[in-house]
Amino acid sequence: MVFCSSVPYHITAVFIPKINNNPLTSGSIGVGISVEPRLKLCVGSEIAYNENKEAEEIPITAKNVFNRFNIDEKYILNMPLPIKIGYASSASSTIATELISFLYGKTSYMKALQDAHNIEVENSTGLGDVLAISCGIGIVLRKKEGAPGIGEVDCISFPKDVSIVTVEFGAMNTKDLLISYDKTIQTESQKVLDKILEDFSFETFSYEIKRFTDNVGKIKLLNKGDEVIKTPGLISYYMKKMMIVLLIESNKIEDALKYLRDKNLNLRILKPSSHGPEAWIT
């Protein structure tokens, strides 16, 4: 048998850390977008393993899950989005390994998600990513901090006429991001979340994250950042770490991509996620 899991990624737009002495009830509130392509992990003795390089790239938090449950079999990891950029790749991989452990009968489904949350909080690799990914559809609103089953999260589908493009300018550890999150940013973040809680819609989300980014973001400090926000068809944008997320009118996406590629920027075209984590046996 082969045990597989598939998990979307998540790019937070605005968040407020909520930390106490219990990882299960700690985390963050916030809002962001759940995106694909999805991370996929398959484990089992029947896997045709060819010493591929992908298998060596499993993040340490995910590897620790296998060690804890004494799972030591061949695996193939397809991790299409990199770590330390802002895609919640660490959380996605940790969820994936926890779900494999669930399939092996080592833990329950909810305990698997809660353990993944604990690991991310304890390692400061993510505060609310596991909760967000557990919902995993379109725009994700984290209303109450905590692990899945404890925190409160809601999702709405993403508009079909809006495309998602990311522009990457470099890597950053989540710990460093948290250090830079001062009281001014948190105050402005709360204003955004209050507005979105009043009207959880794409229109409110796109307006508020752009306003927030213009007020407290550092896009113009990035090389060519001021040019990125002049992209044709641009509806809204925000920053996560050193990455800019662009929401673009789909009927103008070709013009937008040409504009960005002409500037030799490191970009990716993503899709909104249509469902949360899944696991199966073949």
mmCIF file of C-alpha atoms in Angstrom:
data_model
loop_
_atom_site.group_PDB
_atom_site.id
_atom_site.type_symbol
_atom_site.label_atom_id
_atom_site.label_comp_id
_atom_site.label_asym_id
_atom_site.label_seq_id
_atom_site.Cartn_x
_atom_site.Cartn_y
_atom_site.Cartn_z
ATOM 1 C CA MET A 1 0.000 0.000 0.000
ATOM 2 C CA VAL A 2 0.968 3.609 -0.554
ATOM 3 C CA PHE A 3 -0.249 6.375 1.773
ATOM 4 C CA CYS A 4 -0.711 9.828 0.221
ATOM 5 C CA SER A 5 -1.726 13.315 1.309
ATOM 6 C CA SER A 6 -2.333 16.528 -0.577
ATOM 7 C CA VAL A 7 -2.336 19.985 1.003
ATOM 8 C CA PRO A 8 -2.866 23.532 -0.345
ATOM 9 C CA TYR A 9 -0.644 26.467 0.544
ATOM 10 C CA HIS A 10 -1.657 29.730 2.187
ATOM 11 C CA ILE A 11 -0.435 33.315 1.837
ATOM 12 C CA THR A 12 -1.418 35.521 4.760
ATOM 13 C CA ALA A 13 -2.291 39.138 3.947
ATOM 14 C CA VAL A 14 -2.851 40.512 7.460
ATOM 15 C CA PHE A 15 -2.421 38.864 10.851
ATOM 16 C CA ILE A 16 -2.177 39.611 14.559
ATOM 17 C CA PRO A 17 -0.171 37.225 16.782
ATOM 18 C CA LYS A 18 -2.037 35.848 19.809
ATOM 19 C CA ILE A 19 0.472 33.971 21.944
ATOM 20 C CA ASN A 20 0.104 32.415 25.388
ATOM 21 C CA ASN A 21 1.760 29.513 27.214
ATOM 22 C CA ASN A 22 -0.386 26.879 25.491
ATOM 23 C CA PRO A 23 0.373 26.241 21.783
ATOM 24 C CA LEU A 24 -3.087 24.724 21.238
ATOM 25 C CA THR A 25 -4.832 27.978 22.116
ATOM 26 C CA SER A 26 -2.095 30.234 20.708
ATOM 27 C CA GLY A 27 -1.715 31.335 17.111
ATOM 28 C CA SER A 28 -2.994 34.330 15.208
ATOM 29 C CA ILE A 29 -6.090 35.884 13.749
ATOM 30 C CA GLY A 30 -5.890 37.118 10.187
ATOM 31 C CA VAL A 31 -6.898 36.818 6.569
ATOM 32 C CA GLY A 32 -5.217 35.460 3.460
ATOM 33 C CA ILE A 33 -5.576 33.325 0.351
ATOM 34 C CA SER A 34 -5.343 29.546 0.114
ATOM 35 C CA VAL A 35 -3.559 28.637 -3.114
ATOM 36 C CA GLU A 36 -2.416 25.836 -5.401
ATOM 37 C CA PRO A 37 -0.464 23.979 -6.861
ATOM 38 C CA ARG A 38 -0.761 21.625 -3.913
ATOM 39 C CA LEU A 39 1.948 19.893 -1.948
ATOM 40 C CA LYS A 40 1.738 16.117 -2.367
ATOM 41 C CA LEU A 41 3.425 13.468 -0.240
ATOM 42 C CA CYS A 42 3.290 9.689 -0.746
ATOM 43 C CA VAL A 43 4.854 7.138 1.606
ATOM 44 C CA GLY A 44 5.124 3.360 1.389
ATOM 45 C CA SER A 45 7.338 0.388 0.634
ATOM 46 C CA GLU A 46 5.818 0.015 -2.849
ATOM 47 C CA ILE A 47 7.024 3.425 -4.018
ATOM 48 C CA ALA A 48 9.489 3.261 -6.914
ATOM 49 C CA TYR A 49 12.214 5.352 -5.350
ATOM 50 C CA ASN A 50 14.965 6.700 -7.594
ATOM 51 C CA GLU A 51 16.950 8.794 -5.107
ATOM 52 C CA ASN A 52 15.190 11.904 -6.379
ATOM 53 C CA LYS A 53 16.324 15.226 -4.993
ATOM 54 C CA GLU A 54 12.812 16.182 -3.869
ATOM 55 C CA ALA A 55 12.907 13.561 -1.133
ATOM 56 C CA GLU A 56 15.840 15.354 0.481
ATOM 57 C CA GLU A 57 14.017 18.671 0.717
ATOM 58 C CA ILE A 58 11.375 17.757 3.293
ATOM 59 C CA PRO A 59 11.382 20.507 5.954
ATOM 60 C CA ILE A 60 12.743 19.603 9.386
ATOM 61 C CA THR A 61 9.389 20.142 11.116
ATOM 62 C CA ALA A 62 7.799 17.558 8.819
ATOM 63 C CA LYS A 63 10.719 15.156 9.183
ATOM 64 C CA ASN A 64 10.330 15.313 12.960
ATOM 65 C CA VAL A 65 6.746 14.029 12.603
ATOM 66 C CA PHE A 66 7.963 10.883 10.873
ATOM 67 C CA ASN A 67 10.627 10.413 13.534
ATOM 68 C CA ARG A 68 8.084 10.780 16.328
ATOM 69 C CA PHE A 69 5.800 8.137 14.856
ATOM 70 C CA ASN A 70 8.664 5.856 13.765
ATOM 71 C CA ILE A 71 7.646 6.026 10.111
ATOM 72 C CA ASP A 72 10.738 5.168 8.085
ATOM 73 C CA GLU A 73 9.673 4.177 4.585
ATOM 74 C CA LYS A 74 10.313 5.405 1.071
ATOM 75 C CA TYR A 75 8.582 8.636 0.199
ATOM 76 C CA ILE A 76 8.107 10.989 -2.717
ATOM 77 C CA LEU A 77 7.498 14.648 -1.962
ATOM 78 C CA ASN A 78 6.231 17.081 -4.578
ATOM 79 C CA MET A 79 6.668 20.514 -3.001
ATOM 80 C CA PRO A 80 6.036 23.021 -5.813
ATOM 81 C CA LEU A 81 6.344 26.191 -3.707
ATOM 82 C CA PRO A 82 9.516 27.009 -1.729
ATOM 83 C CA ILE A 83 9.969 27.522 2.003
ATOM 84 C CA LYS A 84 10.797 30.835 3.726
ATOM 85 C CA ILE A 85 9.079 32.913 1.026
ATOM 86 C CA GLY A 86 5.581 33.282 2.506
ATOM 87 C CA TYR A 87 3.588 30.354 1.134
ATOM 88 C CA ALA A 88 3.228 28.559 4.501
ATOM 89 C CA SER A 89 5.236 25.706 2.978
ATOM 90 C CA SER A 90 6.391 24.523 6.385
ATOM 91 C CA ALA A 91 2.802 24.225 7.625
ATOM 92 C CA SER A 92 1.705 22.456 4.437
ATOM 93 C CA SER A 93 4.474 19.865 4.741
ATOM 94 C CA THR A 94 3.844 19.355 8.456
ATOM 95 C CA ILE A 95 0.127 18.789 7.818
ATOM 96 C CA ALA A 96 1.005 16.367 5.014
ATOM 97 C CA THR A 97 3.213 14.227 7.276
ATOM 98 C CA GLU A 98 0.685 14.318 10.103
ATOM 99 C CA LEU A 99 -2.024 13.092 7.707
ATOM 100 C CA ILE A 100 0.250 10.243 6.608
ATOM 101 C CA SER A 101 0.595 9.340 10.285
ATOM 102 C CA PHE A 102 -3.206 9.409 10.514
ATOM 103 C CA LEU A 103 -3.445 6.949 7.604
ATOM 104 C CA TYR A 104 -0.957 4.675 9.345
ATOM 105 C CA GLY A 105 -3.284 4.608 12.364
ATOM 106 C CA LYS A 106 -0.845 6.494 14.588
ATOM 107 C CA THR A 107 -3.233 9.331 15.425
ATOM 108 C CA SER A 108 -6.742 10.665 14.752
ATOM 109 C CA TYR A 109 -7.523 13.171 12.009
ATOM 110 C CA MET A 110 -8.214 16.092 14.352
ATOM 111 C CA LYS A 111 -5.239 15.247 16.555
ATOM 112 C CA ALA A 112 -3.069 15.209 13.437
ATOM 113 C CA LEU A 113 -4.120 18.762 12.548
ATOM 114 C CA GLN A 114 -3.727 19.954 16.128
ATOM 115 C CA ASP A 115 -0.261 18.418 16.390
ATOM 116 C CA ALA A 116 0.721 20.142 13.143
ATOM 117 C CA HIS A 117 -0.437 23.452 14.629
ATOM 118 C CA ASN A 118 1.537 22.812 17.825
ATOM 119 C CA ILE A 119 4.701 22.085 15.858
ATOM 120 C CA GLU A 120 4.394 25.255 13.792
ATOM 121 C CA VAL A 121 3.744 27.462 16.825
ATOM 122 C CA GLU A 122 6.507 25.901 18.935
ATOM 123 C CA ASN A 123 9.038 26.293 16.124
ATOM 124 C CA SER A 124 7.864 29.803 15.179
ATOM 125 C CA THR A 125 7.460 28.655 11.587
ATOM 126 C CA GLY A 126 3.780 29.590 11.479
ATOM 127 C CA LEU A 127 1.131 30.811 13.900
ATOM 128 C CA GLY A 128 -2.161 30.511 12.045
ATOM 129 C CA ASP A 129 -1.199 28.705 8.861
ATOM 130 C CA VAL A 130 -2.422 25.262 9.930
ATOM 131 C CA LEU A 131 -5.801 26.674 10.962
ATOM 132 C CA ALA A 132 -6.082 28.534 7.654
ATOM 133 C CA ILE A 133 -5.064 25.519 5.571
ATOM 134 C CA SER A 134 -7.525 23.305 7.442
ATOM 135 C CA CYS A 135 -10.263 25.406 5.788
ATOM 136 C CA GLY A 136 -8.303 25.650 2.582
ATOM 137 C CA ILE A 137 -10.702 27.344 0.152
ATOM 138 C CA GLY A 138 -10.217 30.720 -1.541
ATOM 139 C CA ILE A 139 -10.104 33.623 0.900
ATOM 140 C CA VAL A 140 -9.558 32.427 4.464
ATOM 141 C CA LEU A 141 -10.527 34.423 7.566
ATOM 142 C CA ARG A 142 -9.127 33.342 10.929
ATOM 143 C CA LYS A 143 -11.572 34.761 13.474
ATOM 144 C CA LYS A 144 -10.154 33.181 16.628
ATOM 145 C CA GLU A 145 -6.645 31.946 17.301
ATOM 146 C CA GLY A 146 -5.856 28.336 18.089
ATOM 147 C CA ALA A 147 -5.463 24.924 16.523
ATOM 148 C CA PRO A 148 -8.142 23.394 14.260
ATOM 149 C CA GLY A 149 -11.079 22.441 16.463
ATOM 150 C CA ILE A 150 -10.203 25.240 18.893
ATOM 151 C CA GLY A 151 -9.635 28.302 16.732
ATOM 152 C CA GLU A 152 -12.341 29.638 14.448
ATOM 153 C CA VAL A 153 -11.888 29.932 10.696
ATOM 154 C CA ASP A 154 -14.108 30.617 7.690
ATOM 155 C CA CYS A 155 -13.582 30.547 3.901
ATOM 156 C CA ILE A 156 -15.235 31.990 0.825
ATOM 157 C CA SER A 157 -14.613 31.004 -2.774
ATOM 158 C CA PHE A 158 -12.347 33.132 -4.938
ATOM 159 C CA PRO A 159 -13.796 35.061 -7.924
ATOM 160 C CA LYS A 160 -13.293 33.217 -11.218
ATOM 161 C CA ASP A 161 -12.431 36.430 -13.046
ATOM 162 C CA VAL A 162 -9.449 37.248 -10.798
ATOM 163 C CA SER A 163 -5.960 35.782 -11.255
ATOM 164 C CA ILE A 164 -3.221 35.444 -8.620
ATOM 165 C CA VAL A 165 0.417 36.245 -9.393
ATOM 166 C CA THR A 166 3.256 36.400 -6.883
ATOM 167 C CA VAL A 167 6.546 38.240 -7.286
ATOM 168 C CA GLU A 168 9.367 36.958 -5.079
ATOM 169 C CA PHE A 169 12.200 39.240 -3.943
ATOM 170 C CA GLY A 170 13.919 36.981 -1.416
ATOM 171 C CA ALA A 171 13.567 34.713 1.599
ATOM 172 C CA MET A 172 12.748 35.573 5.218
ATOM 173 C CA ASN A 173 12.304 33.466 8.339
ATOM 174 C CA THR A 174 8.946 33.741 10.074
ATOM 175 C CA LYS A 175 10.791 34.617 13.292
ATOM 176 C CA ASP A 176 12.228 37.720 11.605
ATOM 177 C CA LEU A 177 8.799 38.671 10.287
ATOM 178 C CA LEU A 178 7.358 38.497 13.798
ATOM 179 C CA ILE A 179 10.133 40.747 15.141
ATOM 180 C CA SER A 180 9.205 43.430 12.595
ATOM 181 C CA TYR A 181 5.488 43.280 13.451
ATOM 182 C CA ASP A 182 5.236 46.350 15.688
ATOM 183 C CA LYS A 183 2.220 47.864 17.449
ATOM 184 C CA THR A 184 1.446 50.229 14.574
ATOM 185 C CA ILE A 185 1.139 47.346 12.133
ATOM 186 C CA GLN A 186 -0.998 45.379 14.593
ATOM 187 C CA THR A 187 -3.317 48.358 15.109
ATOM 188 C CA GLU A 188 -3.757 48.793 11.364
ATOM 189 C CA SER A 189 -4.215 45.040 10.976
ATOM 190 C CA GLN A 190 -7.063 45.074 13.475
ATOM 191 C CA LYS A 191 -8.804 47.807 11.474
ATOM 192 C CA VAL A 192 -8.598 45.617 8.366
ATOM 193 C CA LEU A 193 -9.948 42.562 10.168
ATOM 194 C CA ASP A 194 -12.789 44.555 11.726
ATOM 195 C CA LYS A 195 -13.905 45.699 8.267
ATOM 196 C CA ILE A 196 -13.674 42.194 6.813
ATOM 197 C CA LEU A 197 -15.571 40.708 9.756
ATOM 198 C CA GLU A 198 -18.380 43.178 9.014
ATOM 199 C CA ASP A 199 -18.468 42.155 5.350
ATOM 200 C CA PHE A 200 -16.560 39.003 4.450
ATOM 201 C CA SER A 201 -16.419 39.448 0.686
ATOM 202 C CA PHE A 202 -13.790 39.654 -2.020
ATOM 203 C CA GLU A 203 -14.564 43.338 -2.525
ATOM 204 C CA THR A 204 -13.904 44.236 1.111
ATOM 205 C CA PHE A 205 -10.867 41.964 1.293
ATOM 206 C CA SER A 206 -9.245 43.416 -1.832
ATOM 207 C CA TYR A 207 -9.921 47.025 -0.827
ATOM 208 C CA GLU A 208 -8.736 46.676 2.765
ATOM 209 C CA ILE A 209 -5.521 44.765 2.069
ATOM 210 C CA LYS A 210 -4.493 47.314 -0.567
ATOM 211 C CA ARG A 211 -5.239 50.187 1.797
ATOM 212 C CA PHE A 212 -3.280 48.444 4.549
ATOM 213 C CA THR A 213 -0.340 47.768 2.234
ATOM 214 C CA ASP A 214 -0.222 51.351 1.018
ATOM 215 C CA ASN A 215 -0.283 52.642 4.605
ATOM 216 C CA VAL A 216 2.203 50.333 6.319
ATOM 217 C CA GLY A 217 3.738 48.142 3.607
ATOM 218 C CA LYS A 218 7.272 48.467 2.328
ATOM 219 C CA ILE A 219 6.708 47.624 -1.313
ATOM 220 C CA LYS A 220 8.471 50.737 -2.570
ATOM 221 C CA LEU A 221 11.592 49.749 -0.622
ATOM 222 C CA LEU A 222 11.895 46.623 -2.759
ATOM 223 C CA ASN A 223 13.848 46.843 -5.995
ATOM 224 C CA LYS A 224 11.254 47.548 -8.717
ATOM 225 C CA GLY A 225 8.493 47.354 -6.096
ATOM 226 C CA ASP A 226 7.032 50.655 -7.221
ATOM 227 C CA GLU A 227 6.897 49.301 -10.779
ATOM 228 C CA VAL A 228 5.153 46.092 -9.728
ATOM 229 C CA ILE A 229 2.153 47.982 -8.370
ATOM 230 C CA LYS A 230 1.679 49.590 -11.788
ATOM 231 C CA THR A 231 0.942 46.193 -13.371
ATOM 232 C CA PRO A 232 -1.885 46.335 -15.967
ATOM 233 C CA GLY A 233 -5.226 45.032 -14.733
ATOM 234 C CA LEU A 234 -4.180 45.191 -11.088
ATOM 235 C CA ILE A 235 -7.125 45.029 -8.676
ATOM 236 C CA SER A 236 -5.296 44.751 -5.377
ATOM 237 C CA TYR A 237 -1.997 43.694 -3.852
ATOM 238 C CA TYR A 238 -0.263 42.935 -0.569
ATOM 239 C CA MET A 239 3.095 41.917 0.857
ATOM 240 C CA LYS A 240 4.052 38.758 2.726
ATOM 241 C CA LYS A 241 7.651 38.762 3.928
ATOM 242 C CA MET A 242 9.582 39.845 0.785
ATOM 243 C CA MET A 243 6.922 38.711 -1.677
ATOM 244 C CA ILE A 244 4.241 40.774 -3.398
ATOM 245 C CA VAL A 245 0.892 39.118 -4.106
ATOM 246 C CA LEU A 246 -0.985 40.579 -7.060
ATOM 247 C CA LEU A 247 -4.705 40.154 -7.750
ATOM 248 C CA ILE A 248 -5.241 40.808 -11.452
ATOM 249 C CA GLU A 249 -8.253 40.950 -13.753
ATOM 250 C CA SER A 250 -8.153 37.622 -15.608
ATOM 251 C CA ASN A 251 -8.983 39.217 -18.942
ATOM 252 C CA LYS A 252 -5.823 41.316 -18.635
ATOM 253 C CA ILE A 253 -3.512 38.613 -17.308
ATOM 254 C CA GLU A 254 -1.464 38.299 -20.524
ATOM 255 C CA ASP A 255 -0.717 42.033 -20.539
ATOM 256 C CA ALA A 256 0.182 41.835 -16.858
ATOM 257 C CA LEU A 257 2.532 38.887 -17.312
ATOM 258 C CA LYS A 258 4.283 40.530 -20.255
ATOM 259 C CA TYR A 259 4.734 43.708 -18.224
ATOM 260 C CA LEU A 260 6.248 41.790 -15.296
ATOM 261 C CA ARG A 261 8.421 39.481 -17.412
ATOM 262 C CA ASP A 262 9.856 42.436 -19.300
ATOM 263 C CA LYS A 263 11.212 43.599 -15.954
ATOM 264 C CA ASN A 264 12.920 40.216 -15.330
ATOM 265 C CA LEU A 265 11.010 39.593 -12.105
ATOM 266 C CA ASN A 266 10.759 36.225 -10.357
ATOM 267 C CA LEU A 267 7.046 35.501 -10.616
ATOM 268 C CA ARG A 268 4.595 32.622 -10.246
ATOM 269 C CA ILE A 269 1.055 32.131 -11.483
ATOM 270 C CA LEU A 270 -1.130 30.489 -8.821
ATOM 271 C CA LYS A 271 -4.686 29.263 -8.517
ATOM 272 C CA PRO A 272 -7.024 29.666 -5.528
ATOM 273 C CA SER A 273 -7.448 26.393 -3.682
ATOM 274 C CA SER A 274 -10.798 24.667 -4.136
ATOM 275 C CA HIS A 275 -10.580 22.314 -1.123
ATOM 276 C CA GLY A 276 -8.650 21.674 2.056
ATOM 277 C CA PRO A 277 -6.180 18.900 2.981
ATOM 278 C CA GLU A 278 -6.944 15.353 1.877
ATOM 279 C CA ALA A 279 -5.433 11.904 2.493
ATOM 280 C CA TRP A 280 -5.929 8.504 0.838
ATOM 281 C CA ILE A 281 -4.533 5.000 0.489
ATOM 282 C CA THR A 282 -3.773 3.343 -2.863
#
